[in-house]
mmCIF file of C-alpha atoms in Angstrom:
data_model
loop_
_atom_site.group_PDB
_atom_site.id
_atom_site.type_symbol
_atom_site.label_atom_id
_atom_site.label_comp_id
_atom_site.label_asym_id
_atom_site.label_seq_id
_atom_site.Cartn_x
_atom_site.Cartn_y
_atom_site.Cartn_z
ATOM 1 C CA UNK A 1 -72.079 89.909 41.960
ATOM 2 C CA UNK A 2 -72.603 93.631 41.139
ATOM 3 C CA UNK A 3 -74.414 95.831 44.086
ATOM 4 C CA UNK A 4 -77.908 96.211 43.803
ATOM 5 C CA UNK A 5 -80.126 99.127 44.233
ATOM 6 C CA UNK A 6 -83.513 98.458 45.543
ATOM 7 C CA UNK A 7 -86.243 100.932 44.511
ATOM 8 C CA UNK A 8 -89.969 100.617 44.011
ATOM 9 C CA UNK A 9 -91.280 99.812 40.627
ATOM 10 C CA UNK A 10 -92.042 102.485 37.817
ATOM 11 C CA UNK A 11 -94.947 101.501 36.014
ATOM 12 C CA UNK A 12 -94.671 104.282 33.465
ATOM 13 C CA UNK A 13 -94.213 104.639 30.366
ATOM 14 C CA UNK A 14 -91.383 106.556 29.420
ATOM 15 C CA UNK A 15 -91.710 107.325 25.575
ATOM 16 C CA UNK A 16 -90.582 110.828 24.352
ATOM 17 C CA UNK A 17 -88.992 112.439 27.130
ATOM 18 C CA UNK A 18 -85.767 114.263 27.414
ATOM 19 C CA UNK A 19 -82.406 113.491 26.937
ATOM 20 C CA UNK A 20 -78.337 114.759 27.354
ATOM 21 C CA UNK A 21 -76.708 112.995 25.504
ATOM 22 C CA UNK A 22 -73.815 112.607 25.183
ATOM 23 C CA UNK A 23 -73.476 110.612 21.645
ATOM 24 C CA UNK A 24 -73.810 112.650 18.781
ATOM 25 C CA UNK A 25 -76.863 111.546 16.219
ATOM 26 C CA UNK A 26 -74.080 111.711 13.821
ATOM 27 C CA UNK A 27 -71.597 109.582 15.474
ATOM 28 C CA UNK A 28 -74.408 106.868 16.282
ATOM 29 C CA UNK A 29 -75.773 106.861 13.182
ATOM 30 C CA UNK A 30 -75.419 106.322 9.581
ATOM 31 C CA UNK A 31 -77.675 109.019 7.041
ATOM 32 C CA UNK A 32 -80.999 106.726 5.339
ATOM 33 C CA UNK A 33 -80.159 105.943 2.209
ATOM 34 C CA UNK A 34 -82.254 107.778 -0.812
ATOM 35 C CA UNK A 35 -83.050 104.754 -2.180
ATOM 36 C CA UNK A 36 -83.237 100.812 -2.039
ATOM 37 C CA UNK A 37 -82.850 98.205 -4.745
ATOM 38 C CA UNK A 38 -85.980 96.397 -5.446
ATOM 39 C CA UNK A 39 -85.831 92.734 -5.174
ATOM 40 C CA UNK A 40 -87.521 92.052 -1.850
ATOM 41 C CA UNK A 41 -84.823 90.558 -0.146
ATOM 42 C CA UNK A 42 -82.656 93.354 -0.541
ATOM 43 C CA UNK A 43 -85.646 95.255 1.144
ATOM 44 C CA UNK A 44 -85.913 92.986 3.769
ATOM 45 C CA UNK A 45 -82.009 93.014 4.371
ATOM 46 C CA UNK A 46 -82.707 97.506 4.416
ATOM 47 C CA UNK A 47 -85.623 97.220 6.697
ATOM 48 C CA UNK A 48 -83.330 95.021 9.087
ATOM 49 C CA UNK A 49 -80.772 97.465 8.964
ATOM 50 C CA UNK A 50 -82.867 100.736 9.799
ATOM 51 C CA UNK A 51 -84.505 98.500 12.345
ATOM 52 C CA UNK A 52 -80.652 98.179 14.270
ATOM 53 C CA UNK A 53 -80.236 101.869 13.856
ATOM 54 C CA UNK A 54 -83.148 102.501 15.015
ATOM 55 C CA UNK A 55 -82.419 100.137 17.788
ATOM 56 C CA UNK A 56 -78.809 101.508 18.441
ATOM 57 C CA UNK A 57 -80.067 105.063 18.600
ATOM 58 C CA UNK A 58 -82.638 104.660 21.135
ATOM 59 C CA UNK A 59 -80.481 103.107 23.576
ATOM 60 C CA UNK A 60 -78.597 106.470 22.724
ATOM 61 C CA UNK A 61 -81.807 107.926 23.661
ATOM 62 C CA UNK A 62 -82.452 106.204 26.500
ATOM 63 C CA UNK A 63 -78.822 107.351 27.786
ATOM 64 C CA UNK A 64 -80.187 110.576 27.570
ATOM 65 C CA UNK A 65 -83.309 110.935 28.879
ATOM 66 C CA UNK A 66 -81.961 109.290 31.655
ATOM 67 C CA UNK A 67 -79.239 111.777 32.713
ATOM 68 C CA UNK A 68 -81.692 114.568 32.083
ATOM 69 C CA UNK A 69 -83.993 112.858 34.837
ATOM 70 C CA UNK A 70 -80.945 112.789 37.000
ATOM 71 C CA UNK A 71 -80.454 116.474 36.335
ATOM 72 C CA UNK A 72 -84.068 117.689 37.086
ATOM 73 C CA UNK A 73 -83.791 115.611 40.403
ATOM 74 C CA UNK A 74 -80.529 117.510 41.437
ATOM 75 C CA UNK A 75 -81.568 121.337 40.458
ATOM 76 C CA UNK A 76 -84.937 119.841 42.236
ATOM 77 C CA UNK A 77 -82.935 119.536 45.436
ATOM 78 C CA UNK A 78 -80.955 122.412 45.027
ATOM 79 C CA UNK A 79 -83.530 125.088 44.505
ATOM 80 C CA UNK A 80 -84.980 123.755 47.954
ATOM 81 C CA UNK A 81 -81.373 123.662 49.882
ATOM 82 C CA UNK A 82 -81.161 127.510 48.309
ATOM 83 C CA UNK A 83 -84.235 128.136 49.565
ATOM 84 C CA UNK A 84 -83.907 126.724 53.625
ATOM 85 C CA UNK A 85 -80.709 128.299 52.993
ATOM 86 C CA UNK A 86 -81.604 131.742 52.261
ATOM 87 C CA UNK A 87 -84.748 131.640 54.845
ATOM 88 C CA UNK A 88 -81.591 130.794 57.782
ATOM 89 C CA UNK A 89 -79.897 134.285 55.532
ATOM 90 C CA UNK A 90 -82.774 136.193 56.069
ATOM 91 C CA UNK A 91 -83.651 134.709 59.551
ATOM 92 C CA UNK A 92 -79.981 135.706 60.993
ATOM 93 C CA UNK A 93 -80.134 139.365 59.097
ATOM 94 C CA UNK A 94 -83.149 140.053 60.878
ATOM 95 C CA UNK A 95 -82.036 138.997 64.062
ATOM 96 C CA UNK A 96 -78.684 141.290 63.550
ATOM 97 C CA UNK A 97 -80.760 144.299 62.361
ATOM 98 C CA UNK A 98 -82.765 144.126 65.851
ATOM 99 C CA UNK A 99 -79.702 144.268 67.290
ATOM 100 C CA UNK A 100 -78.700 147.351 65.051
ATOM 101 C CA UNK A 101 -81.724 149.115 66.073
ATOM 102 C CA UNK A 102 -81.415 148.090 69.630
ATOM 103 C CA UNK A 103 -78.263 149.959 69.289
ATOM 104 C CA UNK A 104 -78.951 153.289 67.049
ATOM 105 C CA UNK A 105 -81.872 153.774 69.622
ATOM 106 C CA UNK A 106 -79.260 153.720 72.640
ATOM 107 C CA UNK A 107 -76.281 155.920 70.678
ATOM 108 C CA UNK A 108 -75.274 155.111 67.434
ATOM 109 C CA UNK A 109 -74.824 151.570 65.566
ATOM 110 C CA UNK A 110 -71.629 150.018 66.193
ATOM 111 C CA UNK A 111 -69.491 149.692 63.158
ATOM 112 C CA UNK A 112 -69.479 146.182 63.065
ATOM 113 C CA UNK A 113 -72.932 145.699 61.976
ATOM 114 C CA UNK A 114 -72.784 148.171 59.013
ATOM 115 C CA UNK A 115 -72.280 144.642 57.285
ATOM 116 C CA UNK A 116 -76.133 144.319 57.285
ATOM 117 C CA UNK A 117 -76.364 146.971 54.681
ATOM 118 C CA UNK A 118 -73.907 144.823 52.563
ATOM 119 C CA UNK A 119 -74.359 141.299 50.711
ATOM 120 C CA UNK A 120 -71.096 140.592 50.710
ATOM 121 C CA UNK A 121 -69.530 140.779 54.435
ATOM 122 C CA UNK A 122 -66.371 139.271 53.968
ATOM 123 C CA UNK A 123 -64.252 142.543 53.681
ATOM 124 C CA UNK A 124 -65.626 143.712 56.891
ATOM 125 C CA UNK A 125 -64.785 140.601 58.765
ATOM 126 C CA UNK A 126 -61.110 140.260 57.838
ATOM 127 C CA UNK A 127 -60.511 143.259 59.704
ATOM 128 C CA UNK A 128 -59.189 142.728 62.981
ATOM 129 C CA UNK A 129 -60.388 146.019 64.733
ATOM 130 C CA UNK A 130 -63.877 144.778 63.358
ATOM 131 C CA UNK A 131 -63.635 142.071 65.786
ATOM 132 C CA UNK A 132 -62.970 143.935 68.645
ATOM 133 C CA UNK A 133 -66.060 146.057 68.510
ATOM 134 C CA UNK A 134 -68.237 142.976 68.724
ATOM 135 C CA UNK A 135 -68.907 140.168 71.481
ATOM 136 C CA UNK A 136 -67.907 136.438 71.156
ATOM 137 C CA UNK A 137 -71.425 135.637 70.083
ATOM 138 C CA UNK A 138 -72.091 138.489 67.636
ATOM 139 C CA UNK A 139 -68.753 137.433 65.772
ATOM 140 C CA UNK A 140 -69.964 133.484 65.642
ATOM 141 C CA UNK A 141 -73.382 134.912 64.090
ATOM 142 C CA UNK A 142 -71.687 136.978 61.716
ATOM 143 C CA UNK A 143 -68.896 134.443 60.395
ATOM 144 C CA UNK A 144 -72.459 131.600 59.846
ATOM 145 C CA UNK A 145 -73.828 134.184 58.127
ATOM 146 C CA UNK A 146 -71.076 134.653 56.232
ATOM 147 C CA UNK A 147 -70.379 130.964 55.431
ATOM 148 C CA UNK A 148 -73.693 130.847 54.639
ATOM 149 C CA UNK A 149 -73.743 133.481 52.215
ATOM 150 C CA UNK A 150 -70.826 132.139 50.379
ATOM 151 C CA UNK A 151 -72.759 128.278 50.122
ATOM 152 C CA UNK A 152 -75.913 130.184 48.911
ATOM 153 C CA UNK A 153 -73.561 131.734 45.786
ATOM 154 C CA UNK A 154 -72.174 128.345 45.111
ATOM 155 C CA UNK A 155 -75.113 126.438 44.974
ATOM 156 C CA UNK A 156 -77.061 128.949 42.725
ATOM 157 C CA UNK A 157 -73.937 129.059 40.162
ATOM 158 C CA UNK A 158 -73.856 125.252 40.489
ATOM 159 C CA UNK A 159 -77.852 125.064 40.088
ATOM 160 C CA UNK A 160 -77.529 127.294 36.780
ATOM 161 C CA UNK A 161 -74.627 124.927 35.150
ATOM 162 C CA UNK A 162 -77.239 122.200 35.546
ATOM 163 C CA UNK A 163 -79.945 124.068 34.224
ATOM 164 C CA UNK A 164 -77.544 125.420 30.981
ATOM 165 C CA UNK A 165 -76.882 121.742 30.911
ATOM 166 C CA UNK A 166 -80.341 120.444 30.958
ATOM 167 C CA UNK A 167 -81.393 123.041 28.216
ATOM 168 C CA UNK A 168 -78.627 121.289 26.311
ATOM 169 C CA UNK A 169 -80.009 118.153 26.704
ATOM 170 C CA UNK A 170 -82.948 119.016 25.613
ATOM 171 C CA UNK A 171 -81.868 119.404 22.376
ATOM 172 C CA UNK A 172 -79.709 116.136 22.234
ATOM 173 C CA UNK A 173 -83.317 113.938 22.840
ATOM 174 C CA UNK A 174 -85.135 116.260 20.127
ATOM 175 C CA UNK A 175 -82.200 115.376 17.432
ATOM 176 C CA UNK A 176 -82.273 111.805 18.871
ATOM 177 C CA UNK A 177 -86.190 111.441 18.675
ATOM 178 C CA UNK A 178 -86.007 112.705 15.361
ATOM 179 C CA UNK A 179 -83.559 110.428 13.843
ATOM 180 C CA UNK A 180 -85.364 107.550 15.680
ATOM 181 C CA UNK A 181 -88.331 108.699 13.737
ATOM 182 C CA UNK A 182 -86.735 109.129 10.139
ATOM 183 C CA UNK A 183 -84.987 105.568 10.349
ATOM 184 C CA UNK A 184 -88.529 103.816 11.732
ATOM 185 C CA UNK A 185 -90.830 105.878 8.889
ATOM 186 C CA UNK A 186 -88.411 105.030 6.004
ATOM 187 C CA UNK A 187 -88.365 100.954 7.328
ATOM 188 C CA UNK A 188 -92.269 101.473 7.059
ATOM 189 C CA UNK A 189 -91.946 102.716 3.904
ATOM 190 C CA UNK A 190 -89.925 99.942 2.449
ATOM 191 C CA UNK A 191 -92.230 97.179 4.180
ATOM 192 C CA UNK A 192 -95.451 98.910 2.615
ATOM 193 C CA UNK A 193 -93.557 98.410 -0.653
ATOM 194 C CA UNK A 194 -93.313 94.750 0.004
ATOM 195 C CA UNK A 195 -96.437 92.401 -1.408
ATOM 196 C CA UNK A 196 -99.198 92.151 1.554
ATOM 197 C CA UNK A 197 -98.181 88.188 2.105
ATOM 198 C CA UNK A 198 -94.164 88.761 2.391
ATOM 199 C CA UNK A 199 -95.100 92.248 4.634
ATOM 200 C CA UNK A 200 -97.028 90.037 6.585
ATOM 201 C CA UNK A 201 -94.493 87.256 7.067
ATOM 202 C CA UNK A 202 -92.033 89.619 7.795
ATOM 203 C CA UNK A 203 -93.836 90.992 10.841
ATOM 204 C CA UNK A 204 -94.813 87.428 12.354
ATOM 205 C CA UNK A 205 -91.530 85.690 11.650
ATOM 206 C CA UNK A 206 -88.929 84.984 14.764
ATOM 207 C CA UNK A 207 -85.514 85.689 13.966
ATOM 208 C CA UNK A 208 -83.581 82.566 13.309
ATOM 209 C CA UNK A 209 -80.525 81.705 15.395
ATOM 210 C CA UNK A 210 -78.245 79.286 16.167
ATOM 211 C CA UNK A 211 -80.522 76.665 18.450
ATOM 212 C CA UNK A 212 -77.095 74.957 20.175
ATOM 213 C CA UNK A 213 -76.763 77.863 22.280
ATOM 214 C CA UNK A 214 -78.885 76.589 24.845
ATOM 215 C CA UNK A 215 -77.998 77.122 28.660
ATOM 216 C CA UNK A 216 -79.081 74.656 31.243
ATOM 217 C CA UNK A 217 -82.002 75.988 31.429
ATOM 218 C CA UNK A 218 -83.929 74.949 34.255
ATOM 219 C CA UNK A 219 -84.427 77.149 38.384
ATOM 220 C CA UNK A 220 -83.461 80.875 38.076
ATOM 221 C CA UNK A 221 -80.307 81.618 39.832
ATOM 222 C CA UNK A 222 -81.826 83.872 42.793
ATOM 223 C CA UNK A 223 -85.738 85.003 43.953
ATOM 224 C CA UNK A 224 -85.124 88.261 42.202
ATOM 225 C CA UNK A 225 -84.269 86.120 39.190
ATOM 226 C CA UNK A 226 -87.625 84.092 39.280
ATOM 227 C CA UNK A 227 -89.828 87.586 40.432
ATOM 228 C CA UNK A 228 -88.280 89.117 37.030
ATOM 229 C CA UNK A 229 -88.800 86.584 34.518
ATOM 230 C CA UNK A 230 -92.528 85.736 36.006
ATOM 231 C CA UNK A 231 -92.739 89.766 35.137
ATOM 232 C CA UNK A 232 -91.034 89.463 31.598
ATOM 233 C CA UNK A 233 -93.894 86.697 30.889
ATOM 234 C CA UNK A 234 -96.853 88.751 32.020
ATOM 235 C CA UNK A 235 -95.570 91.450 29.456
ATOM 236 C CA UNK A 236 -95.728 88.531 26.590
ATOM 237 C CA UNK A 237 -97.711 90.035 23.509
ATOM 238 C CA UNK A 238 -97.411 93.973 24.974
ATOM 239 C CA UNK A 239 -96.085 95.903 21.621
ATOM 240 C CA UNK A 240 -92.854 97.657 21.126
ATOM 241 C CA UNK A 241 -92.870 101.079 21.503
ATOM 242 C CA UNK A 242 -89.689 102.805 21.305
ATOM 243 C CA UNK A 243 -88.354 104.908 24.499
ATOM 244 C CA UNK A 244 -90.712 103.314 26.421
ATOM 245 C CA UNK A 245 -90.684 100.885 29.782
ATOM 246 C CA UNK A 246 -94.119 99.895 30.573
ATOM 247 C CA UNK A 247 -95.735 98.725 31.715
ATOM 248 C CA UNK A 248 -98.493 98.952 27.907
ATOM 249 C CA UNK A 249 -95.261 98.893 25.912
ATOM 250 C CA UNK A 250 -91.677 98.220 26.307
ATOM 251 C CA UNK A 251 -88.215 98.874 23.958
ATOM 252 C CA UNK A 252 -85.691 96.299 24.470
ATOM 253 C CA UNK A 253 -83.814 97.774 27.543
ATOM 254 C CA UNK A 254 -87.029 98.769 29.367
ATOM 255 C CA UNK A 255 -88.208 95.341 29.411
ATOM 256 C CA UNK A 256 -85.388 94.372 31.549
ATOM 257 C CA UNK A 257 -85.662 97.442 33.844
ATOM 258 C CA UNK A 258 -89.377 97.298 33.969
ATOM 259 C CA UNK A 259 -89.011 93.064 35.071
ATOM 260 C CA UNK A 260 -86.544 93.418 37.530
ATOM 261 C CA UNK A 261 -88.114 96.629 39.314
ATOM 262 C CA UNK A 262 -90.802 94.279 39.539
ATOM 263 C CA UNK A 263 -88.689 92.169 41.707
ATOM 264 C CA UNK A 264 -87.825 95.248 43.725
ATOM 265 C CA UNK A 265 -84.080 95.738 41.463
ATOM 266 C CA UNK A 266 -83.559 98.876 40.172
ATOM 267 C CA UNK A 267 -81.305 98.598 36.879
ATOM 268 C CA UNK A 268 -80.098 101.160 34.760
ATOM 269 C CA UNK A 269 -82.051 102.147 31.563
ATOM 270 C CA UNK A 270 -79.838 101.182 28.939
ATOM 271 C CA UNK A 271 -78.622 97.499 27.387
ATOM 272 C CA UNK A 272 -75.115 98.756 27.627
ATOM 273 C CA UNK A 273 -74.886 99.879 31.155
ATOM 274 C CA UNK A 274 -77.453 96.804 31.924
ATOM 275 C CA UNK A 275 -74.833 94.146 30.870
ATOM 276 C CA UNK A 276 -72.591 95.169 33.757
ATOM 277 C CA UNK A 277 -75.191 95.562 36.398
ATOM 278 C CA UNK A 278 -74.516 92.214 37.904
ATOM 279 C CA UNK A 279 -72.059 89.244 37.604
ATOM 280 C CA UNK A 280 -70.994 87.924 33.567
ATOM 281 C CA UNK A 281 -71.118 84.856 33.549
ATOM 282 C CA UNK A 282 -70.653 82.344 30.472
ATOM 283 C CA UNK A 283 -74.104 81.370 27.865
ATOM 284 C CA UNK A 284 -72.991 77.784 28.624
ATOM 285 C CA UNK A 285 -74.330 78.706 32.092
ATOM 286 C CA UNK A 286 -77.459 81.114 31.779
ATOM 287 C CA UNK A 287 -80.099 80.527 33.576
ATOM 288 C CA UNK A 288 -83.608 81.754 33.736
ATOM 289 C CA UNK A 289 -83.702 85.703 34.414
ATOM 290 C CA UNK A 290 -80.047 86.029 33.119
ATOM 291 C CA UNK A 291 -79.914 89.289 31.000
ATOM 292 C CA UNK A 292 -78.319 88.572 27.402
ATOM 293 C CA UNK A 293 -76.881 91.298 25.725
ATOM 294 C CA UNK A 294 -76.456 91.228 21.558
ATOM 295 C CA UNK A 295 -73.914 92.806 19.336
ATOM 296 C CA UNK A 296 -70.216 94.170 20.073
ATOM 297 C CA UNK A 297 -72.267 97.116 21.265
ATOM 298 C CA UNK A 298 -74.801 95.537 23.478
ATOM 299 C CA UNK A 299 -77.443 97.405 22.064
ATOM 300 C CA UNK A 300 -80.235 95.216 21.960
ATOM 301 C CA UNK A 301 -81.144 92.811 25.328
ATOM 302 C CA UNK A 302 -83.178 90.216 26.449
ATOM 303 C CA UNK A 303 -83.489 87.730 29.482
ATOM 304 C CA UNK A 304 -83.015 84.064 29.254
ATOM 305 C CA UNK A 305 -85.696 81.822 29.632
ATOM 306 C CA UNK A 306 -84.630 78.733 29.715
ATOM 307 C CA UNK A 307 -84.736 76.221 27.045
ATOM 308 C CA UNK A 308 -82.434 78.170 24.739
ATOM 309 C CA UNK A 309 -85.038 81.162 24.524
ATOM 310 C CA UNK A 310 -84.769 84.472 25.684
ATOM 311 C CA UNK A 311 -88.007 86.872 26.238
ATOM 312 C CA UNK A 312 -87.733 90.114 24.231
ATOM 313 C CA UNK A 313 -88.891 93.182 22.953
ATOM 314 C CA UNK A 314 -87.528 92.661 19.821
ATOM 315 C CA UNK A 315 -88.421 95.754 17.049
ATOM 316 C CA UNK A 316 -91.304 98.288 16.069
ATOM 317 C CA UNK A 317 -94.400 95.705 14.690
ATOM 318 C CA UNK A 318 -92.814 93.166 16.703
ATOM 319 C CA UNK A 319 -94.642 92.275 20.660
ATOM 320 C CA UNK A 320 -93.011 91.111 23.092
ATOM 321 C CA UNK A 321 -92.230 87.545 22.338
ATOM 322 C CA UNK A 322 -90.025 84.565 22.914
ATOM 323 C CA UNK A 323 -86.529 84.188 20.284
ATOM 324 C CA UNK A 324 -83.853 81.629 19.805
ATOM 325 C CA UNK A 325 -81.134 83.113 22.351
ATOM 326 C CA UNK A 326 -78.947 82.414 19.254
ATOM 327 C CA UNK A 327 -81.336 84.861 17.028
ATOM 328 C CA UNK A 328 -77.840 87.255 16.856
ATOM 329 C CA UNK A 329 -73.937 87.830 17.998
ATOM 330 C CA UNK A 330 -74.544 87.381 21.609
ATOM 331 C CA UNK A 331 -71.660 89.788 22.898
ATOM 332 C CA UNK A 332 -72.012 88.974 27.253
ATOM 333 C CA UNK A 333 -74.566 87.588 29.684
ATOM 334 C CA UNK A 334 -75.112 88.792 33.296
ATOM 335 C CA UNK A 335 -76.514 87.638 36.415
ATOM 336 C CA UNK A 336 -78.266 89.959 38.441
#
């Protein structure tokens, strides 16, 4: 059984955020095709494939947007350590400079403390007759303040490598959203070609699938289990919207993450990093609130149901619905 994280549920919807990315639009994806031949089941067979491109590239999406969150949380908390950081700099400088004037008022200013007027005191230090011209306690305050200086430089170069690298992602989820967008307007185009009965067919009609493949069926495998499927249910009917994970709209891999937060699990956003979140276990023995992952890539996901259905968020025009869990290559299944 995989570890789980628990974390309080979303609720948002996450549509057309940021992303780094890490896959190349390119390398993900194939170019849309110019054209299409016209007999309507070739069209059908086109719209399908944009449709799993689509799919495939807003998992890559998803992959994204979620490291870019990750990002802005860590330059989050480094900006504040730099800042308690250099208010403990400033604190100690002004507590040496009293000292200083304590001093230039009774004499002169001992050497030592000529490393006020410098940011960097390191040179100073690492002389040895430094160290004689200042007590016990001065030295202690003046190696922290050192030390400290030193982590305040590392965490700002560190906190601008995540920024250069957030600016990058930035542009990785603008070329993703955008190819996301091309493939889903040219499979509208194509279906708006269709006559208004088959366009209509095609956007009630459950994928067929093998119906063997049916589990046992039956009691979820754990309370989380039950807590996450009741949640998939209530989301029945809710539309696809890509990128998003509820709770008015869902893509395939925010369904799952949006059920099982309900049940207090926090899963990561994408199908492929969602089929090893837990424990694989055979489709022979998939029970209710089992995640199943489709195609050698995982890229699309759904939970099992029982019965030999899984609940889904299955394309753009598509809701939220129940599928044969045979509807396509089912490539692992996993208990969380």
């Amino acid at each position: 059984m995989g570890s789980h994280r628990r974390v309080a549920p979303s609720g948002l919807d996450r549509g057309a955020t940021a992303a780094v990315g890490l896959l190349s639009v390119a390398a993900v994806l194939g170019a849309v095709p110019a054209s299409v031949a016209a007999p309507h089941d070739d069209t059908r067979t086109e719209v399908d494939r944009l449709h799993t491109e689509a799919e495939r590239a807003t998992e890559a999406y998803n992959k994204a947007d979620e490291r870019t969150e990750q990002l802005r949380r860590q330059i989050d908390d480094a900006q504040d350590e730099i800042a308690r950081k250099q208010e403990r700099v400033n604190t100690m400088r002004d507590a040496l400079g009293s000292l200083a004037g304590a001093q230039y008022r009774s004499g002169g200013v001992d050497p030592s403390l000529a490393l006020l007027l410098s940011a960097e005191p390191d040179d100073y230090l690492d002389k040895a007759s430094v160290l004689d011209r200042v007590t016990t306690r001065q030295a202690g305050e003046l190696r922290e303040l050192r030390q400290l200086l030193r982590e305040l430089a590392q965490d700002r170069a560190e906190a601008a490598h995540k920024l250069a690298e957030l600016e990058k992602g930035r542009k990785a989820v603008a070329a993703h959203k955008k190819t996301v967008q091309r493939k889903l307007a040219e499979a509208r185009r194509l279906l708006a070609g269709l006559p208004a009965g088959e366009r209509d067919a095609y956007g009630r009609a459950s994928r067929s699938g093998r119906t063997d493949l049916t589990g046992p069926g039956g009691v979820p495998a754990s309370g989380r289990a039950a807590a996450a499927l009741a949640a998939a249910r209530s989301a029945l009917g809710k539309p696809y919207i890509w990128g998003a994970n509820g709770p008015s709209g869902f893509d395939c891999s925010g369904l799952i993450q949006w059920s099982y937060a309900q049940a207090g699990v926090g899963l990561p956003r994408t199908s492929q990093e969602q089929r090893y979140a837990g424990r694989r276990i055979p489709l022979s023995e998939a029970r209710p609130g089992d995640l199943v992952a489709y195609r050698d890539d995982a890229s699309h996901i759904g939970m099992y149901a029982g019965n030999g259905q899984v609940i889904h968020a299955p394309r753009p025009g598509a809701p939220v619905r129940y599928d044969p869990v045979g509807m396509m290559p089912v490539s692992s299944v996993t208990r969380i």
